[in-house]
Short mmCIF file of C-alpha atoms in Angstrom, two decimals:
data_model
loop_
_atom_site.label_atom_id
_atom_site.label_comp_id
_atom_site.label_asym_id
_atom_site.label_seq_id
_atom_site.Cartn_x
_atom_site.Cartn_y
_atom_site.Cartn_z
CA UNK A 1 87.33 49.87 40.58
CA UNK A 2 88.07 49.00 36.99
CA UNK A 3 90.05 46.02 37.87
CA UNK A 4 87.04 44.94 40.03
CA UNK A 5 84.78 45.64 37.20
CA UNK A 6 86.67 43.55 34.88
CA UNK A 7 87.06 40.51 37.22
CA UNK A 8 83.32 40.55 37.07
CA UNK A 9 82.78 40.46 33.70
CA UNK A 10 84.83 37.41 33.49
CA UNK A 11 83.11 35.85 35.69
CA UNK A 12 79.76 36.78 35.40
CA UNK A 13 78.21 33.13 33.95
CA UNK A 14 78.20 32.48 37.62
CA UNK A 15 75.33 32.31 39.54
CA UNK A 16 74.85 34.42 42.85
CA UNK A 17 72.52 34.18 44.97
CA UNK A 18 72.72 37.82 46.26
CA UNK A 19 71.92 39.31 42.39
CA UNK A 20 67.90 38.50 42.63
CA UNK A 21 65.34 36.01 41.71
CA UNK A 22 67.33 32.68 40.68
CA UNK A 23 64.98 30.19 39.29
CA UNK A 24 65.19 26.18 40.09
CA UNK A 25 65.91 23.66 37.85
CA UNK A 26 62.71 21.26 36.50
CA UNK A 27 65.61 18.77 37.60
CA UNK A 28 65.23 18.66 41.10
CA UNK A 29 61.41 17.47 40.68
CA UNK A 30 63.29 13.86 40.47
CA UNK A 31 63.42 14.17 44.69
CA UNK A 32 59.67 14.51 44.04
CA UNK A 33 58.76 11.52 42.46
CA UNK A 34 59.05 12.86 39.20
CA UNK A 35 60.11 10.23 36.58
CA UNK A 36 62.93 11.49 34.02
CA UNK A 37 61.24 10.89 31.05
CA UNK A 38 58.30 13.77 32.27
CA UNK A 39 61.11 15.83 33.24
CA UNK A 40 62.49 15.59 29.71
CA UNK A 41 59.50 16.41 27.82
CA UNK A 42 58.82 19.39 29.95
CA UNK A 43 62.28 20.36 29.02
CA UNK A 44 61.53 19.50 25.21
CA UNK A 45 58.59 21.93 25.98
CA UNK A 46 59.87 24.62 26.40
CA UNK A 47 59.65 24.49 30.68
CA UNK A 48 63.40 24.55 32.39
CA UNK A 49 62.30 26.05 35.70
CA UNK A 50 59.76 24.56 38.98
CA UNK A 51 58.41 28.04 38.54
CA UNK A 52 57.51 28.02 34.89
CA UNK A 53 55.81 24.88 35.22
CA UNK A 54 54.30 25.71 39.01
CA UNK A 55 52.74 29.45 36.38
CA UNK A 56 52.01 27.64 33.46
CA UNK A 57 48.48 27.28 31.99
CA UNK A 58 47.23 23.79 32.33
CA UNK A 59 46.22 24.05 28.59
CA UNK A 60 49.82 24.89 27.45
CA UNK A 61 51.23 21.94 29.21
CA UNK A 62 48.78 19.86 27.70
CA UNK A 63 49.81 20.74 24.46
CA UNK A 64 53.07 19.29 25.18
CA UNK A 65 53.55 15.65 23.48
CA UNK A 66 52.95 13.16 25.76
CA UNK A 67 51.72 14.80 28.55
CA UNK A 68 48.32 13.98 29.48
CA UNK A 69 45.31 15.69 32.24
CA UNK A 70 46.22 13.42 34.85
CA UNK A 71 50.24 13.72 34.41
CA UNK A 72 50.01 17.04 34.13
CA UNK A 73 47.78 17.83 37.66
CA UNK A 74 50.75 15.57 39.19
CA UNK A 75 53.76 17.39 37.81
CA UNK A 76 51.88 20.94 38.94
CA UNK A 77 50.95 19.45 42.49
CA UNK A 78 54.72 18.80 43.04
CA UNK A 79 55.95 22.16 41.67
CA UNK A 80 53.09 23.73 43.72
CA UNK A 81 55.06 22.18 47.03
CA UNK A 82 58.07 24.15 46.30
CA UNK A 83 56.53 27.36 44.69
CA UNK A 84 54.53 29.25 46.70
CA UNK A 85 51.20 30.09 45.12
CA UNK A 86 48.58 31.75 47.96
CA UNK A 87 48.58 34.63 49.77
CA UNK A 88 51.41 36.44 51.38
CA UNK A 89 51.33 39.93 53.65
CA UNK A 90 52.86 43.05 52.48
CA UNK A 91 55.53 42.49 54.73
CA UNK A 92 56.94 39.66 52.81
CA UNK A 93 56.34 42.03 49.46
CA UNK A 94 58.03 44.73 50.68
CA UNK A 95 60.98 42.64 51.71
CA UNK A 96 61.18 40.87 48.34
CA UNK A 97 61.03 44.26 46.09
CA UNK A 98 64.12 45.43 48.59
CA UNK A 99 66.23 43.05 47.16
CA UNK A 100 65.50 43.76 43.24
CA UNK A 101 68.11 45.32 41.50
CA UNK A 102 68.48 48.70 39.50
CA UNK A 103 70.65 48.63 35.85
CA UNK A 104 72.17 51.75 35.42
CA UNK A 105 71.73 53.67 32.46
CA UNK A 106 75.02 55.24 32.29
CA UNK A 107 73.35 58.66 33.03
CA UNK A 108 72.89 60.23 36.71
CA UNK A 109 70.08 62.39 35.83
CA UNK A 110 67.97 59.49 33.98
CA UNK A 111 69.25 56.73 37.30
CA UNK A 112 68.07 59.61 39.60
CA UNK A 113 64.25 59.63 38.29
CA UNK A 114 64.35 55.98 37.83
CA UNK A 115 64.92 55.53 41.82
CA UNK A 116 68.31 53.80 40.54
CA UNK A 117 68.07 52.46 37.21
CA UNK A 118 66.40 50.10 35.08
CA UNK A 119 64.43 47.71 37.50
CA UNK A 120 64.95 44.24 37.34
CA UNK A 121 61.91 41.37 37.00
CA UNK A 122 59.95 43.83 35.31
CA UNK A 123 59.04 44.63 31.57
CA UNK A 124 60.21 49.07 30.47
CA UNK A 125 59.04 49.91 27.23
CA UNK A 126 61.23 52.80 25.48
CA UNK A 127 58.93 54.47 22.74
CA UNK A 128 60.51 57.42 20.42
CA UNK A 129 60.53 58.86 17.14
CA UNK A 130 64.18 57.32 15.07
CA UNK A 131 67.30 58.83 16.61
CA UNK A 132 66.05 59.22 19.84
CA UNK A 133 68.64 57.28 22.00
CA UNK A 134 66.57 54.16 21.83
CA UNK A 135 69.07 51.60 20.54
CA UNK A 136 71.46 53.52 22.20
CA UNK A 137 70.82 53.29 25.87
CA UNK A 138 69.70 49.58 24.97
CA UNK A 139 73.68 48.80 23.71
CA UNK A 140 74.97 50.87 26.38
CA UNK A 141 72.44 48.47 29.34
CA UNK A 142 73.60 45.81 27.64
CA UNK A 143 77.20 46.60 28.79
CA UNK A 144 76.25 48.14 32.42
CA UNK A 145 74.08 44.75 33.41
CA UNK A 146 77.51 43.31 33.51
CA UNK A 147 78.98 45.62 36.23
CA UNK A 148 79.44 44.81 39.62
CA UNK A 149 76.55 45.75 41.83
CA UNK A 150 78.15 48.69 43.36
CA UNK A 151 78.76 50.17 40.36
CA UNK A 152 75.08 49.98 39.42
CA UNK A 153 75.27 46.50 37.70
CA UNK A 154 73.60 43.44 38.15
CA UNK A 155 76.41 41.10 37.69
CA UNK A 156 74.72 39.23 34.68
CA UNK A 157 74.70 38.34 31.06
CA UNK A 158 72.68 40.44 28.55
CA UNK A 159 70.28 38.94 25.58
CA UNK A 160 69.96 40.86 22.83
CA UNK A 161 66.90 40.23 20.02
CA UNK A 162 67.14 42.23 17.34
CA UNK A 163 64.38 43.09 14.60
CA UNK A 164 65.52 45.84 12.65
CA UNK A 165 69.04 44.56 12.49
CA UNK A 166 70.73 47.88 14.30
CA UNK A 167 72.64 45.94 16.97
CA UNK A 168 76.71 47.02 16.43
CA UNK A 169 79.03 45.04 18.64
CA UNK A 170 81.76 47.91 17.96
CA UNK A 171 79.36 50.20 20.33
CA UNK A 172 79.51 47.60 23.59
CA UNK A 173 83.27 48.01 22.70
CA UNK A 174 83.37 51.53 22.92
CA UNK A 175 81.50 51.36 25.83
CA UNK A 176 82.99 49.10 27.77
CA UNK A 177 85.94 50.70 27.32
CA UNK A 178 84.34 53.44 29.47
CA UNK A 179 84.22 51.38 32.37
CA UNK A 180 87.63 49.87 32.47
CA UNK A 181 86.04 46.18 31.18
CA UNK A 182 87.79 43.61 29.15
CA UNK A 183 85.85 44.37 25.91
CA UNK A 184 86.24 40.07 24.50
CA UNK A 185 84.36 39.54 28.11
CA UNK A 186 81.58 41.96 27.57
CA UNK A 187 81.34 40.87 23.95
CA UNK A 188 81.12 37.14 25.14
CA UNK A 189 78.76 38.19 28.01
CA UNK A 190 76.29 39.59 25.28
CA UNK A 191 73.85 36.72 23.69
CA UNK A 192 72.34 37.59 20.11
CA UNK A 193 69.85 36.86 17.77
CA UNK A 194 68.08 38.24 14.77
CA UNK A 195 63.96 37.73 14.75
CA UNK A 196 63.06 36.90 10.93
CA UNK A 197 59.39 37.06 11.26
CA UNK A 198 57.00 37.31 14.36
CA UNK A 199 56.67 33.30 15.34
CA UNK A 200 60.59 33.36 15.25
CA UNK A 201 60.20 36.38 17.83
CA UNK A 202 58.39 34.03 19.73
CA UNK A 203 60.60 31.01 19.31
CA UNK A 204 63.27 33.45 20.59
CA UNK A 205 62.07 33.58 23.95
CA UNK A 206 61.68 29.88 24.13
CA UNK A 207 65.63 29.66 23.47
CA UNK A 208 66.26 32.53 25.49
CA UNK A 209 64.54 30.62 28.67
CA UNK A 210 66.63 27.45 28.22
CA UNK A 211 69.96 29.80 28.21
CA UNK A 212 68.89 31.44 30.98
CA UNK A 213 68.43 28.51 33.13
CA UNK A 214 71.94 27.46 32.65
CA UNK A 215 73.50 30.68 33.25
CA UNK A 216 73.11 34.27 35.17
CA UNK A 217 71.22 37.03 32.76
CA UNK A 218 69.93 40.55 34.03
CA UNK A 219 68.91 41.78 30.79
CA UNK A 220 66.71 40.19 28.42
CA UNK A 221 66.06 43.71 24.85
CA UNK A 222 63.56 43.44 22.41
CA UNK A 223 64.89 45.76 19.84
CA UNK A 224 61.83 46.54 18.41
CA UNK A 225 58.82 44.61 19.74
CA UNK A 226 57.08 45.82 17.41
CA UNK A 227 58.83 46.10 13.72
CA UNK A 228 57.63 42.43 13.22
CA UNK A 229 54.14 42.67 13.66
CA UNK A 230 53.31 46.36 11.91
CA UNK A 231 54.39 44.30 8.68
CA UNK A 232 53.25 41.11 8.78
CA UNK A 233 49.85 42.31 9.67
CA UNK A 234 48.17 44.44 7.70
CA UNK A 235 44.64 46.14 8.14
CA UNK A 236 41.81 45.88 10.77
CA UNK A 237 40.90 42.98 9.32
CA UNK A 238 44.46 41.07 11.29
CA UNK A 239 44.50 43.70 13.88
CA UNK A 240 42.56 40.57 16.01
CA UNK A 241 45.32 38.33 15.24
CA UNK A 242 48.04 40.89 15.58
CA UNK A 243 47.21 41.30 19.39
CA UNK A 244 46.78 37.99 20.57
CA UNK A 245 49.67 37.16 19.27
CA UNK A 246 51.33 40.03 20.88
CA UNK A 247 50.02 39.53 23.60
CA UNK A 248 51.46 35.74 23.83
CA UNK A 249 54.31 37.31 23.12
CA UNK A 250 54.35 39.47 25.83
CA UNK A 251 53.51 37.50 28.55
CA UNK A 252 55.96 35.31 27.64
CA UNK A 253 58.53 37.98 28.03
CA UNK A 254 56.63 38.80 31.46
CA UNK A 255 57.24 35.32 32.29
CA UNK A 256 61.39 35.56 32.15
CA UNK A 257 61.08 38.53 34.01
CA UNK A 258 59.26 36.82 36.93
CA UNK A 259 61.13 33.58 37.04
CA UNK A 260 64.73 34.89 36.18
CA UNK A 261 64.83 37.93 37.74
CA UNK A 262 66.20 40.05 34.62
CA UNK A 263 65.39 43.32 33.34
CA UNK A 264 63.11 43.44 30.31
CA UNK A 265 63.78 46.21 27.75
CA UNK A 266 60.94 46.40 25.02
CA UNK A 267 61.93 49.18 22.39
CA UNK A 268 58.11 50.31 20.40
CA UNK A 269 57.64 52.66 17.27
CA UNK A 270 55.43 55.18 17.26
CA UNK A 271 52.53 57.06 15.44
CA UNK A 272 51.60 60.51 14.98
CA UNK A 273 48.52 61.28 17.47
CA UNK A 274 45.20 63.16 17.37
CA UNK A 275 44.52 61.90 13.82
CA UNK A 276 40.94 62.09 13.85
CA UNK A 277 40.77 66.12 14.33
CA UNK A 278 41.40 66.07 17.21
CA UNK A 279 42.37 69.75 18.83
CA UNK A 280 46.60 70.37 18.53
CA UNK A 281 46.46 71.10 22.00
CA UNK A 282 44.68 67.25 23.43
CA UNK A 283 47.84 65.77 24.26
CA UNK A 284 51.06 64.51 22.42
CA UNK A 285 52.14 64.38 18.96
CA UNK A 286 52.32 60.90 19.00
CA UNK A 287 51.96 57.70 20.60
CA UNK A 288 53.27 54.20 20.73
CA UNK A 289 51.97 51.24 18.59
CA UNK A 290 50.76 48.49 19.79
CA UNK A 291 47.50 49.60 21.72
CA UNK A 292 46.02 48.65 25.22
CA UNK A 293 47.57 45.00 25.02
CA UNK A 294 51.41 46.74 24.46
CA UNK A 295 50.44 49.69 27.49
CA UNK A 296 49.43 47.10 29.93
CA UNK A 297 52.28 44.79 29.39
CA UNK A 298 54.86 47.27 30.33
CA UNK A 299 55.46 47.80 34.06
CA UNK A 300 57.07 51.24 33.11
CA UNK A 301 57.05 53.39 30.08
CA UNK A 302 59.35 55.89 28.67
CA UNK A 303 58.84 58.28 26.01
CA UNK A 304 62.16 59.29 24.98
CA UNK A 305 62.35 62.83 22.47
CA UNK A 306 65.35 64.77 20.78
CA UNK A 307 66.61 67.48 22.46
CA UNK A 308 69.07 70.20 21.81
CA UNK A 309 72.26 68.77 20.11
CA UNK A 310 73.20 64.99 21.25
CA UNK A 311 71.14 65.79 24.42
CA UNK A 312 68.08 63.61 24.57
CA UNK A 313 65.05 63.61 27.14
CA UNK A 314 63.11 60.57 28.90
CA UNK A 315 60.11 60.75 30.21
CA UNK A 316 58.14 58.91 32.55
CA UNK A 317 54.23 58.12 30.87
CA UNK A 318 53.63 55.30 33.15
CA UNK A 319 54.87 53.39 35.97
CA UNK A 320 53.06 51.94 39.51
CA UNK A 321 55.72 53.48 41.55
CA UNK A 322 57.53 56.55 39.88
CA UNK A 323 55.90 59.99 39.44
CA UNK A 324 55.80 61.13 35.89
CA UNK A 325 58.63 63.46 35.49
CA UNK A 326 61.42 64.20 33.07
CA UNK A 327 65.58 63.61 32.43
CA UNK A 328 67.91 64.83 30.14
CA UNK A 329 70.50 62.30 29.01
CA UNK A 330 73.76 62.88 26.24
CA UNK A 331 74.86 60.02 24.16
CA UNK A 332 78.35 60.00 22.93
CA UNK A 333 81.01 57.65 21.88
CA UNK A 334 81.17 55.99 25.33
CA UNK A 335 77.34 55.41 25.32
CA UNK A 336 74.41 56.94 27.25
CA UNK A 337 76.29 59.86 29.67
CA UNK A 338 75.33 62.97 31.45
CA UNK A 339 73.91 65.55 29.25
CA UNK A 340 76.01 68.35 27.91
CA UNK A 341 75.61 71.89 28.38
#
């Protein structure tokens, strides 16, 4: 199994078909009548994909250079005939979520109330107090998105942005040393980059889409989302500003997630609750930043709390398909693991 594991990490820049959503290239517009030169601005734009321009708002396009209304409603119309964009039955729904893949998280317990894992083509928000296993289970993902798909992988790369500058390579080398993988591979398999300020967060994701459409990812961390934007903007008087542009933000990481397929690990702060009197008993200690626009963003949200010893618990606050319920996770030297007694 290690040996199978390993051959997989080598090889895991290829694309299979089998592994989930695979986007298609802006290039193959050309059978469409597309000229090249349209092709290339929309690349210079920041679209690589039929499906990001088929999604994207006809104002963003427009705000491309040298793109005008007309040329735009033409390039849509012919990514409209390859993306569908009506109605479909539950049927075909159902059929398509069977084939999305789960990202372990190196624990049983934690896979077990996840239905699997970490789901793939959605956005999971971890939120925690510091030293909560946060960073953690995001290195030790970052290691297990590489695995096979039998052993709870998605046979992918992993991209890794990093605001608070707590990423350690040294930990995906402990880690893959757990499951019997070549650690240069996983190390090479592993895409970096440190976010500056919040418009270079952004920028990120523009980069991040134009690597992706070259080669197989399954795991796209944020680590925080948040850092960023509680310093940069200070004050009710930016809060205005501070959401929109978190919420750009956002749906641009929503938009990977639908066109590529991968798993989308956001990583929030939080705040201590019930500040305004409130009764000790109303609910939580505390709460993630980021308000309604960072809570309806996520597809599934995890509050993750210290427990006895290394032992850490996750909880499900929110998710469309998973009841809210509770897991107890370890983290040692090899990662996220079962919890200890």
């Amino acid at each position: 199994m290690a040996e199978m594991a390993q051959a997989q990490a080598q090889n895991v820049g290829e694309v299979d078909q089998d592994t989930g959503v695979q986007a298609q290239q802006i290039g193959i517009l050309v059978a469409q009548g597309v000229p090249a030169a349209d092709i290339k601005k929309l690349v210079e734009g920041g679209i690589h994909t039929v499906e990001g321009l088929a999604h994207a708002a006809k104002k963003d396009l427009l705000a491309i250079k040298g793109l005008s209304e007309a040329k735009v409603e033409k390039l849509q119309c012919a990514a409209w005939k390859i993306v569908p964009m009506g109605f479909t039955t539950a049927t075909v729904v159902a059929e398509q979520r069977g084939e999305i893949v789960q990202v372990t998280t190196g624990c049983k317990e934690l896979d077990s109330i996840l239905d699997g894992g970490i789901e793939t083509g959605s956005i999971t928000e971890l939120y925690g107090e510091f030293r909560c296993g946060k960073t953690q289970l995001c290195h030790t993902l970052c290691v297990t998105c590489q695995l096979p798909i039998e052993m709870g992988g998605a046979e992918g790369k992993a991209l890794y942005i990093d605001t608070e500058g707590t990423f350690r390579p040294q930990r995906l080398a402990q880690i893959a040393e757990r499951y019997g993988l070549n650690v240069s591979d996983v190390l090479d398999n592993v895409a970096y980059a440190r976010a500056h300020n919040t418009d270079h967060q952004m920028n990120l994701l523009l980069s991040a889409a134009a690597m992706m459409a070259d080669s197989r990812f399954a795991l796209v961390i944020v680590d925080s989302a948040m850092a960023l934007y509680r310093s940069e903007f200070n004050g009710r008087g930016e809060l205005s500003s501070r959401q929109t542009h978190l919420g750009r933000f956002l749906r641009g990481l929503q938009r990977l997630a639908d066109e590529f397929g991968v798993a989308c690990i956001i990583t929030n702060q939080v705040v201590a609750a019930n500040l305004e009197g409130g009764s000790m008993f109303s609910g939580p200690s505390i709460k993630p930043i980021g308000g309604n626009i960072m809570a309806h963003a996520s597809t599934t949200r995890l509050w993750l709390k210290k427990g006895r010893g290394e032992n850490r618990v996750a909880k499900i606050m929110a998710s469309p398909s998973l009841p809210e319920r509770e897991a107890t996770f370890g983290i040692s030297m090899e990662g996220v693991c079962d919890a200890k007694d």
